[in-house]
Coordinates of C-alpha atoms and ligand atoms in Angstrom, one line a residue:
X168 CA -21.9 -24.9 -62.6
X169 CA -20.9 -27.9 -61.0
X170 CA -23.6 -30.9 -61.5
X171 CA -24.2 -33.6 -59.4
X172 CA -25.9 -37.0 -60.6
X173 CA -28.7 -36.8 -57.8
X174 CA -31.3 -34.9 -59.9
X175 CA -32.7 -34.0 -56.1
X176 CA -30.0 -32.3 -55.2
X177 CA -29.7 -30.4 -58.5
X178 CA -33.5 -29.2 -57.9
X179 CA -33.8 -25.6 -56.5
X180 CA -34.8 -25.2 -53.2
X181 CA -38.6 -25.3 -52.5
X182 CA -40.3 -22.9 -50.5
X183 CA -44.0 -22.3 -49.4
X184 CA -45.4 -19.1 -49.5
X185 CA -47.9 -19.2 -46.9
X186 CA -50.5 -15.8 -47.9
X187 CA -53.0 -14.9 -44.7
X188 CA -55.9 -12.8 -45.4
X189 CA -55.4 -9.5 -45.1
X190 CA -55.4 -6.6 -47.6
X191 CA -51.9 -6.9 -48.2
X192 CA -52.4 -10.7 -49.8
X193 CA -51.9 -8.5 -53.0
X194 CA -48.3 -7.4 -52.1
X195 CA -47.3 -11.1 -51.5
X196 CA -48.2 -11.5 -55.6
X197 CA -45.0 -9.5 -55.8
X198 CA -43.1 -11.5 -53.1
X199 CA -44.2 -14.8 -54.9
X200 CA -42.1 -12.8 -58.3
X201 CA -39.5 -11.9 -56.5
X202 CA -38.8 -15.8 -54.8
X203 CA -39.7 -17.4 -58.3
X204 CA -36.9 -14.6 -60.1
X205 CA -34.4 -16.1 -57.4
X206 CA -34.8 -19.6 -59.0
X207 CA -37.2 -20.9 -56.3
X208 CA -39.7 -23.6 -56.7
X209 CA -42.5 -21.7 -54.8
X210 CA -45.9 -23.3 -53.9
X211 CA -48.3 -21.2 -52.4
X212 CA -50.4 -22.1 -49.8
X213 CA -53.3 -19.4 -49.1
X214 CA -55.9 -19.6 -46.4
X215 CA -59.7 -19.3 -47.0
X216 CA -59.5 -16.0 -46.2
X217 CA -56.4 -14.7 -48.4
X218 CA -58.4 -16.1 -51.5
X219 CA -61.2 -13.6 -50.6
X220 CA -58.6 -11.0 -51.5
X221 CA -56.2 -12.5 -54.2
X222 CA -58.2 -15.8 -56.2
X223 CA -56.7 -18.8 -56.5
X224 CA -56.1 -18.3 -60.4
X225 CA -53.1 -15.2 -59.6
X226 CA -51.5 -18.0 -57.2
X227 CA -51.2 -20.3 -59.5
X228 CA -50.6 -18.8 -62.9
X229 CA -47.6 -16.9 -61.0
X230 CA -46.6 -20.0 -59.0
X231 CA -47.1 -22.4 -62.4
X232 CA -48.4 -25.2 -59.6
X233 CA -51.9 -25.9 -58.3
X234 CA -52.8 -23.7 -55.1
X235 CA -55.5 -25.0 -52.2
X236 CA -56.1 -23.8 -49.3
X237 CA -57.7 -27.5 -47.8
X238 CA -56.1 -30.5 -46.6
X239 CA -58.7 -32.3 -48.7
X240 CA -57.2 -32.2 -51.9
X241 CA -55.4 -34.2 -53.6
X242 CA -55.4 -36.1 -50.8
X243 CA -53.5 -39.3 -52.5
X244 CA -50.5 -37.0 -52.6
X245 CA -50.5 -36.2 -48.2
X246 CA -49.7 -32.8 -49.1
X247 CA -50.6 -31.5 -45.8
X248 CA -47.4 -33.1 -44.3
X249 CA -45.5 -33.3 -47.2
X250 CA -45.0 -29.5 -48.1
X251 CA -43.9 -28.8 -44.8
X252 CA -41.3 -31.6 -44.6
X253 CA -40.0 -30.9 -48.2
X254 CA -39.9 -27.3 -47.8
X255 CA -36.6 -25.4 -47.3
X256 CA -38.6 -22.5 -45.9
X257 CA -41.7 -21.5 -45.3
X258 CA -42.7 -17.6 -45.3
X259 CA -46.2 -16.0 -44.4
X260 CA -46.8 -13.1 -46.0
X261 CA -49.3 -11.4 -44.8
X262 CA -49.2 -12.9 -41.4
X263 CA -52.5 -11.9 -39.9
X264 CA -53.8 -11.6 -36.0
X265 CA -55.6 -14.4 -36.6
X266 CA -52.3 -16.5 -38.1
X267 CA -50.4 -15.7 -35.7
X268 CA -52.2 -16.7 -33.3
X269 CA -53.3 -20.1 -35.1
X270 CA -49.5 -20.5 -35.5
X271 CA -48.7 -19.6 -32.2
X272 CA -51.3 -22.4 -30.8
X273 CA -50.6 -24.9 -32.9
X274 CA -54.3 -24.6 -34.8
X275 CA -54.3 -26.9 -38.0
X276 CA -58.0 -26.3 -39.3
X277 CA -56.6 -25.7 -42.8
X278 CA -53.5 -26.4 -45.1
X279 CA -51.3 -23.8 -43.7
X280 CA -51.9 -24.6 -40.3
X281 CA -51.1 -28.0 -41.4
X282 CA -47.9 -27.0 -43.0
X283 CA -46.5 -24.9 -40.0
X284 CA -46.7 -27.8 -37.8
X285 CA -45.0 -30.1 -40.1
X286 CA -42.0 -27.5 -41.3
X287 CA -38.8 -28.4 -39.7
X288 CA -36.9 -25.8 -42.4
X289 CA -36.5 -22.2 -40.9
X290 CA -40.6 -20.2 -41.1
X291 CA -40.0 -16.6 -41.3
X292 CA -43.8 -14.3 -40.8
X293 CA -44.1 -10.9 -41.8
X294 CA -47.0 -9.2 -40.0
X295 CA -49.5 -6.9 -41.5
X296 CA -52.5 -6.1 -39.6
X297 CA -54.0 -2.6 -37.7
X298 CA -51.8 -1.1 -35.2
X299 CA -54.2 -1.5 -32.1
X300 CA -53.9 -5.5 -33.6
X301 CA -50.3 -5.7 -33.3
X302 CA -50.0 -4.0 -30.3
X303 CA -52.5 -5.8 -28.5
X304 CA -50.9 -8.2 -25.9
X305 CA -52.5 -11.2 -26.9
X306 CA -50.9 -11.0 -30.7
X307 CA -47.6 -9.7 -28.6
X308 CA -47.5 -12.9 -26.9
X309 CA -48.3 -15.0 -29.9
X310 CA -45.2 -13.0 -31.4
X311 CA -43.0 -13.9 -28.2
X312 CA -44.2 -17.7 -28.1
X313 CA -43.4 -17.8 -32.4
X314 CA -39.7 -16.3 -31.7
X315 CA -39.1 -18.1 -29.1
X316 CA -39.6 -21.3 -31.0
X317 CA -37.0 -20.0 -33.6
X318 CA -39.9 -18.3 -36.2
X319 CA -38.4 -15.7 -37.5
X320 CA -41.1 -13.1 -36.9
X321 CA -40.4 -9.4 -39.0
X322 CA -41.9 -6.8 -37.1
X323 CA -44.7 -4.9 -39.4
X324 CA -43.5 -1.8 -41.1
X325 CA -44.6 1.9 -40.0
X326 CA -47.2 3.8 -42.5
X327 CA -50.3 3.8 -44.1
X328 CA -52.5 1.1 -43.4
X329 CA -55.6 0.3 -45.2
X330 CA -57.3 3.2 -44.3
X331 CA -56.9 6.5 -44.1
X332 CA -55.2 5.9 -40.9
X333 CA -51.4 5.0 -40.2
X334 CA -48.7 3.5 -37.7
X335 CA -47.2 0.4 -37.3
X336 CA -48.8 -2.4 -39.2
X337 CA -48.0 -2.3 -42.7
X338 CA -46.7 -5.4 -44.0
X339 CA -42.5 -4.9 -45.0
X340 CA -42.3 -4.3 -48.5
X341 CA -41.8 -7.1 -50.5
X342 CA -37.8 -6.8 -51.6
X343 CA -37.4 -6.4 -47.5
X344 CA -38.8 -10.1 -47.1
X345 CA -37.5 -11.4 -49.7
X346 CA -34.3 -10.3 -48.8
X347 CA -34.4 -12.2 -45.7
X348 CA -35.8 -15.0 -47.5
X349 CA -32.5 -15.5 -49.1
X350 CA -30.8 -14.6 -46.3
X351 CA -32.3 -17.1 -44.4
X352 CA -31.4 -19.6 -47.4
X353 CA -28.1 -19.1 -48.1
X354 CA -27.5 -19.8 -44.1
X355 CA -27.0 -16.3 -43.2
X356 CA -27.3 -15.4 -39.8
X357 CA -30.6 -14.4 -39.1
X358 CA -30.3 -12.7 -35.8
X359 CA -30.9 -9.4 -36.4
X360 CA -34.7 -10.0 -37.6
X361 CA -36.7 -7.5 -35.6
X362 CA -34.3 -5.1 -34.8
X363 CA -34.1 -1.3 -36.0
X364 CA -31.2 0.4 -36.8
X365 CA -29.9 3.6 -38.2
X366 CA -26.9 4.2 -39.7
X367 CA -25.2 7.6 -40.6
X368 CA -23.3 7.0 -43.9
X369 CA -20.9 9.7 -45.9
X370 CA -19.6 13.2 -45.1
X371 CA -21.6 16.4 -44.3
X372 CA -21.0 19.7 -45.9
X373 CA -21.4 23.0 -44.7
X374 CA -22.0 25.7 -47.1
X375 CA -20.2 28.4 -47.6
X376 CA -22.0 30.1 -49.6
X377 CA -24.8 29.4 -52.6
X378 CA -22.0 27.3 -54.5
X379 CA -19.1 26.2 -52.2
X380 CA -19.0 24.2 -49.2
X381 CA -16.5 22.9 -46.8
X382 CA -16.4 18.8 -47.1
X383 CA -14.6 15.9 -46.3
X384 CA -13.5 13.0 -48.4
X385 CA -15.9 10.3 -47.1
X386 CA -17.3 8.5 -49.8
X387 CA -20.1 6.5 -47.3
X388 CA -19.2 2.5 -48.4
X389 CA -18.8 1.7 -45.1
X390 CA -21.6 3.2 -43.4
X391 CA -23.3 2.1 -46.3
X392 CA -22.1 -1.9 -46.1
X393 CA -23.0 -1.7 -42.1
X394 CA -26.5 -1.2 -43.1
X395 CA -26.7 -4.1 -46.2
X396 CA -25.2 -6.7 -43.4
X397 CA -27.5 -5.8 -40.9
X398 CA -30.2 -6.1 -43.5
X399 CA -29.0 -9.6 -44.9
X400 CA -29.5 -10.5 -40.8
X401 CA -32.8 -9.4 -40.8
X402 CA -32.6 -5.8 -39.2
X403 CA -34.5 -2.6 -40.9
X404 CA -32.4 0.2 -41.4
X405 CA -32.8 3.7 -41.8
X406 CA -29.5 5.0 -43.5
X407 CA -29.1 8.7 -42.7
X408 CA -27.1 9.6 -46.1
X409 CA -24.9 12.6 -46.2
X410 CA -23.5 13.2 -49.7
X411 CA -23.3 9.7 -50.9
X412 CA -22.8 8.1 -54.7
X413 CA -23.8 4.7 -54.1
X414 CA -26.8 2.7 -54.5
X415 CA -28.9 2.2 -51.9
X416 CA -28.5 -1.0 -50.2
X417 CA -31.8 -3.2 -50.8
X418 CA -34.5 -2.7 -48.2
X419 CA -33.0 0.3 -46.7
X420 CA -34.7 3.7 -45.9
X421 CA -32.5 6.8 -47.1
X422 CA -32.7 9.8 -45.6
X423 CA -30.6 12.4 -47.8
X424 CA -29.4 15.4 -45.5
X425 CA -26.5 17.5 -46.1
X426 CA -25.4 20.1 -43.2
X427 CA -24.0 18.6 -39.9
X428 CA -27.0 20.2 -38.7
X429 CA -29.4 18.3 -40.6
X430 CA -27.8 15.2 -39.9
X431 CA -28.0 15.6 -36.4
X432 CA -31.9 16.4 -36.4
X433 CA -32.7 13.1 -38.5
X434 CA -30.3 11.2 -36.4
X435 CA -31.7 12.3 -32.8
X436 CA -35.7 12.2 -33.8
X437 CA -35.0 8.5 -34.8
X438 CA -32.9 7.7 -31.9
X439 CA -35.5 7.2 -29.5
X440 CA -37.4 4.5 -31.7
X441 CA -34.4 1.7 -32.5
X442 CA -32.1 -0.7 -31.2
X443 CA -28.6 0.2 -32.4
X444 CA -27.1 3.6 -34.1
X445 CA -24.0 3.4 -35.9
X446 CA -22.3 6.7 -36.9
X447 CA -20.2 6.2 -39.3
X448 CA -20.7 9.8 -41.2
X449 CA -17.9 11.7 -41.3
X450 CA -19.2 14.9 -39.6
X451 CA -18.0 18.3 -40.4
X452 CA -16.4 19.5 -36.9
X453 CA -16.4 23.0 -37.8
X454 CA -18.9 25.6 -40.2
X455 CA -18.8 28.8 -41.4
X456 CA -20.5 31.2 -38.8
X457 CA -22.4 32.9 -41.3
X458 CA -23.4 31.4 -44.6
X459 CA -23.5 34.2 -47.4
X460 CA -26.0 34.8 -49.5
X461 CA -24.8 35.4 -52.5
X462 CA -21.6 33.9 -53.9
X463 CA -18.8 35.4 -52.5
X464 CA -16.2 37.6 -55.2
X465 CA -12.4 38.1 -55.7
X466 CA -11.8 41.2 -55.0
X467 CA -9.6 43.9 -57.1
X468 CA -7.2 44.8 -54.6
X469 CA -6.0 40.5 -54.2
X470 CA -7.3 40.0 -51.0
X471 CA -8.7 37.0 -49.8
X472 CA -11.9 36.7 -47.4
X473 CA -11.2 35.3 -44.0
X474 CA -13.7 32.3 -43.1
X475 CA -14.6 32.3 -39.3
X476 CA -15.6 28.9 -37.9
X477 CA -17.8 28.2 -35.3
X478 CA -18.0 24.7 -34.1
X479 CA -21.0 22.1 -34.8
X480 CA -22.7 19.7 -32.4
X481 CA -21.2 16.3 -31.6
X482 CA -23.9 14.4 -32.9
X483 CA -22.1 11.3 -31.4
X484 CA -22.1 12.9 -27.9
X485 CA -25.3 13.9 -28.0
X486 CA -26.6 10.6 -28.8
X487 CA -25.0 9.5 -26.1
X488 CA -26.7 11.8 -23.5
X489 CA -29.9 11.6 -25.0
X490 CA -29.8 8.0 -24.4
X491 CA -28.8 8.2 -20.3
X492 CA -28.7 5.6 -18.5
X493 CA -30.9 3.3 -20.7
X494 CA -29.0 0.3 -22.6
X495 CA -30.7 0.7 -25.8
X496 CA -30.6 1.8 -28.4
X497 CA -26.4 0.3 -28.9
X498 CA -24.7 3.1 -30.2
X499 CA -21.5 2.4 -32.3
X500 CA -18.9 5.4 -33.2
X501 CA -16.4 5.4 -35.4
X502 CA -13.1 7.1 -35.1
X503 CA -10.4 8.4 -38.4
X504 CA -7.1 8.4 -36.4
X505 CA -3.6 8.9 -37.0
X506 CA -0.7 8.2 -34.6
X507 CA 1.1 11.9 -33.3
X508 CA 3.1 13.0 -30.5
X509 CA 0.5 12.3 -27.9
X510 CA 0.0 8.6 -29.1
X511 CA -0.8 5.6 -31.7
X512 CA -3.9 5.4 -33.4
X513 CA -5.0 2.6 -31.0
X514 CA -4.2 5.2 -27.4
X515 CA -6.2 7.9 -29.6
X516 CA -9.0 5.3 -29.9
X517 CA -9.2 4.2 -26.5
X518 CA -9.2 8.0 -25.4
X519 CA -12.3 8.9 -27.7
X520 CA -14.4 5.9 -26.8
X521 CA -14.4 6.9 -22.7
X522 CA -14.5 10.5 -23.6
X523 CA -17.4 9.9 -26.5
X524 CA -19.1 6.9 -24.3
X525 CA -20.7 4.9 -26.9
X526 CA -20.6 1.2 -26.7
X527 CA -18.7 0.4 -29.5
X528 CA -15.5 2.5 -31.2
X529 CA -14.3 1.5 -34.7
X530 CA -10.8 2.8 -35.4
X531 CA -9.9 3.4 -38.4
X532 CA -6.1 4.2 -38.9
X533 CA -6.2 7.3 -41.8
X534 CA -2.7 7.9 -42.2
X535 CA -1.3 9.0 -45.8
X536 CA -4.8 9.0 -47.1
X537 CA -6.0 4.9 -46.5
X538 CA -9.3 4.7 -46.2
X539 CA -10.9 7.4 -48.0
X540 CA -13.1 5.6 -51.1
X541 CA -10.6 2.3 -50.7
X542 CA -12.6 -1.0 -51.3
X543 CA -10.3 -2.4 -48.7
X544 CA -10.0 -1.5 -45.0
X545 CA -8.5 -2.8 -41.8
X546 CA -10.1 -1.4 -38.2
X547 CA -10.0 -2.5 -34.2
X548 CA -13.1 -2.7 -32.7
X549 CA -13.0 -1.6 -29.3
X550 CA -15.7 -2.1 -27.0
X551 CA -16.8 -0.5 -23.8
X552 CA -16.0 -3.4 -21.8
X553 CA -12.1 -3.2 -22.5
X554 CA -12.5 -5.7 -25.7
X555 CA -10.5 -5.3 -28.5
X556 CA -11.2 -7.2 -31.6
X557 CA -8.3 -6.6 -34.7
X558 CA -9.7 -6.7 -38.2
X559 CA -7.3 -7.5 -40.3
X560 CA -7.2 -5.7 -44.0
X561 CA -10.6 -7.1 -45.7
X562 CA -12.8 -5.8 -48.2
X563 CA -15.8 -3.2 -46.4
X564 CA -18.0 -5.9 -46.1
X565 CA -16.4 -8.3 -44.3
X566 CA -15.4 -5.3 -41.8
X567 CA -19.1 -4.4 -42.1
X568 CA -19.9 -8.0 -41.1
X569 CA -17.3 -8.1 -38.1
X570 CA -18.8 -5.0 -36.9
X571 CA -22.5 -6.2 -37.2
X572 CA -21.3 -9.9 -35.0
X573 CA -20.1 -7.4 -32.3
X574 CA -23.1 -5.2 -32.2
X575 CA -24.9 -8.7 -31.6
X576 CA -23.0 -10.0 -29.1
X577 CA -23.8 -6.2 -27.5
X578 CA -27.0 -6.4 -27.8
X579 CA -27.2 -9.9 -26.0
X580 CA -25.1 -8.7 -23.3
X581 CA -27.1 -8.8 -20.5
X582 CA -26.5 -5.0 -19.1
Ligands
CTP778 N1 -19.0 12.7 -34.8 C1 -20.2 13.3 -34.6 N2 -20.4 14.6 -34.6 C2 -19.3 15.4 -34.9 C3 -18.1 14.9 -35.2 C4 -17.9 13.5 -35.2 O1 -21.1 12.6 -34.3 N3 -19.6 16.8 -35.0 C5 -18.9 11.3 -34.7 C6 -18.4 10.6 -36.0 O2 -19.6 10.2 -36.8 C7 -17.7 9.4 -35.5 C8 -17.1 9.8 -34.2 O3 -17.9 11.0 -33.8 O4 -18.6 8.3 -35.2 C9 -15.7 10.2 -34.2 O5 -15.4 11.1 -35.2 P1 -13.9 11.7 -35.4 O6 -13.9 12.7 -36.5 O7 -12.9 10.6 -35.4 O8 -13.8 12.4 -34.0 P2 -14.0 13.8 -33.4 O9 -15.0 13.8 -32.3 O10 -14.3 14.7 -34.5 O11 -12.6 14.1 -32.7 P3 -11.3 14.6 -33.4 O12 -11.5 15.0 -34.8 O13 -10.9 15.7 -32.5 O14 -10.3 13.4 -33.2

């Protein structure tokens, strides 16, 4: 580690926790671990209300600093402007009705308020309140007046809430925040916070029988470094995981399925609730007709069964229609080429994204086997508009983070 002499410099960034009070103060307890594990010097700043759920003596023992809620203490020390203008970020976890709309108006009545007026580092909220809250318009207009100021604003997560009822509302668990915490610190982009996506990863299998399938060689990193770049910008992700060995990128869903089938169900009930797809499953074209039950034998006599295929469902295509002529949700395919008699990998590209109709084609060149389970990977991006962005050979997550700047710039074209 490289040292400096200015022990300021040398001191890990500050943040304030800012806790509103709602059942899910608890959850922020956990946030506050995960921020101090990161090396952050973390003060938390409750309101009245939070310390009706969570007492001051949990703030501070996991914080190791003095907590108050009031701009009257320790008053010799200003700290009701100097936490804001000190901070490197402030997050509010939970971020109530009521805070948001304290926030939103530029209420200072107690510490917190004080300390969101005087922040000039990036504030990131993470909502947690009863669905008829968040939906009302008054708390969706708080939200819109926040964001457009720059506040990063997560939108609440869907489930149980406090009772026995649920929807959206549930504050985003705390790895998900903290993730954009550090996003947000380490100068990530951050434009992706608030959007949904869902991302095929891996390569189906159709079964043959109870112990042999028909599979391809996808081994999912790609799909699977889409969804950890969107995350790092903020964006929840649903990762629709066919037949994948790999960890589960922080704060993402999985959804295991297996069949082209069953990936095609998951993929279409969630497509009508998010803001970009991205398919980047290898899908199984073909599948047995009939699946036997039992395991299929040798026969004495040498022959050898004959397998009859029946074609699957373009899960791409159908997408596609399903969607119409609405912009959203962005839907990105990706295409395993290889130059033939007809054309180069890039004419077979251009072909399949008219024929497909998605807004965004990446083309993968698979000759002689690159590609497959490679840490490296080079792809055009071709976009609906006739663009045509060259990626040259670069690890999965660089290509993941070239794809996820395009989606962007998709999803602020004005269409
Ligand atoms: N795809 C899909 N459903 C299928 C087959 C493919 O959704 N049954 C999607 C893939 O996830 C990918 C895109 O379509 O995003 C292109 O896949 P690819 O295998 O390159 O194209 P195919 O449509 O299968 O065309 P072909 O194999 O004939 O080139």
């Amino acid at each position: 580690m490289i040292m400096s002499d200015d022990p300021v410099a040398d001191a890990p960034p500050s943040v304030v926790l800012g806790v509103g009070g709602g059942i899910a103060a608890y959850k922020a307890a956990e946030l506050l671990r995960r921020l101090r594990a990161h090396g952050l010097d973390v003060t938390v700043v409750p309101t009245r209300a939070a310390l009706r759920f969570v007492g001051e003596p949990t703030w501070s023992a996991l914080s190791g600093k003095p907590v108050s809620a009031e701009v009257w203490d320790d008053v010799h020390d200003v700290p009701h402007v100097r936490l804001g203008q000190q901070a490197s970020l402030v997050v509010v976890a939970p971020a109530t009705a009521d805070l948001l709309a304290r926030a939103a108006h530029g209420l200072a009545d107690d510490l917190l308020g004080n300390v969101l007026l005087t922040a000039s580092c990036p504030i990131v909220m993470a909502p947690a309140m009863h669905t008829e809250m968040w939906e009302h318009g008054a708390t969706q207009a708080n939200v819109a007046t926040l964001r457009s100021r720059g506040i990063i604003v997560l939108d609440p997560a869907v489930g149980r809430l406090t009772g026995a009822d649920s929807g959206p509302g549930r504050l985003p668990e705390p790895d998900v925040i903290a993730e954009v915490c550090f996003a947000v610190l380490s100068g990530s982009k951050a434009d992706l916070v608030g959007k949904r996506f869902v991302v095929s990863a891996g390569g189906t299998r159709e079964a043959l029988d109870p112990v042999r399938y028909l599979g391809n060689r996808s081994s999912g990193k790609q799909g699977y470094a889409i969804a950890a770049a969107a995350i790092a910008r903020g964006a929840q992700v649903t990762l629709v995981s066919a037949n994948v060995n790999l960890p589960a990128p922080a704060g993402s869903t999985v959804v295991p399925v297996q069949s082209a089938q069953e990936l095609l169900v998951e993929m279409v009930n969630r497509s009508t609730d998010c803001d970009v797809i991205v398919m980047a499953a290898a899908v199984a074209d073909f599948r047995p007709s009939t699946v036997s039950e039992h395991k299929i034998k040798k026969h004495d006599d040498g022959a050898s069964p004959t397998i009859e295929l029946e074609r699957t469902t373009d899960v791409l295509a159908e997408l596609v229609t399903g969607r119409g002529d609405a912009t959203r949700p962005v839907i990105v395919g990706f295409a395993a080429e290889t130059g033939d008699q007809h054309g180069d990998v890039l004419e077979h590209g251009k072909a399949k994204l008219r024929r497909k109709g998605c807004d965004l084609l990446v083309v993968n060149d698979v000759s002689d086997g690159k590609v497959f389970g490679r840490d490296q990977n080079e792809v055009v991006i071709l976009t609906a508009q006739g663009g045509l962005i060259e990626v040259p050979s670069s690890s999965k997550a660089q290509i993941a983070d070239r794809v996820v700047d395009t989606i962007v710039s998709t999803l602020n074209l004005d269409r």
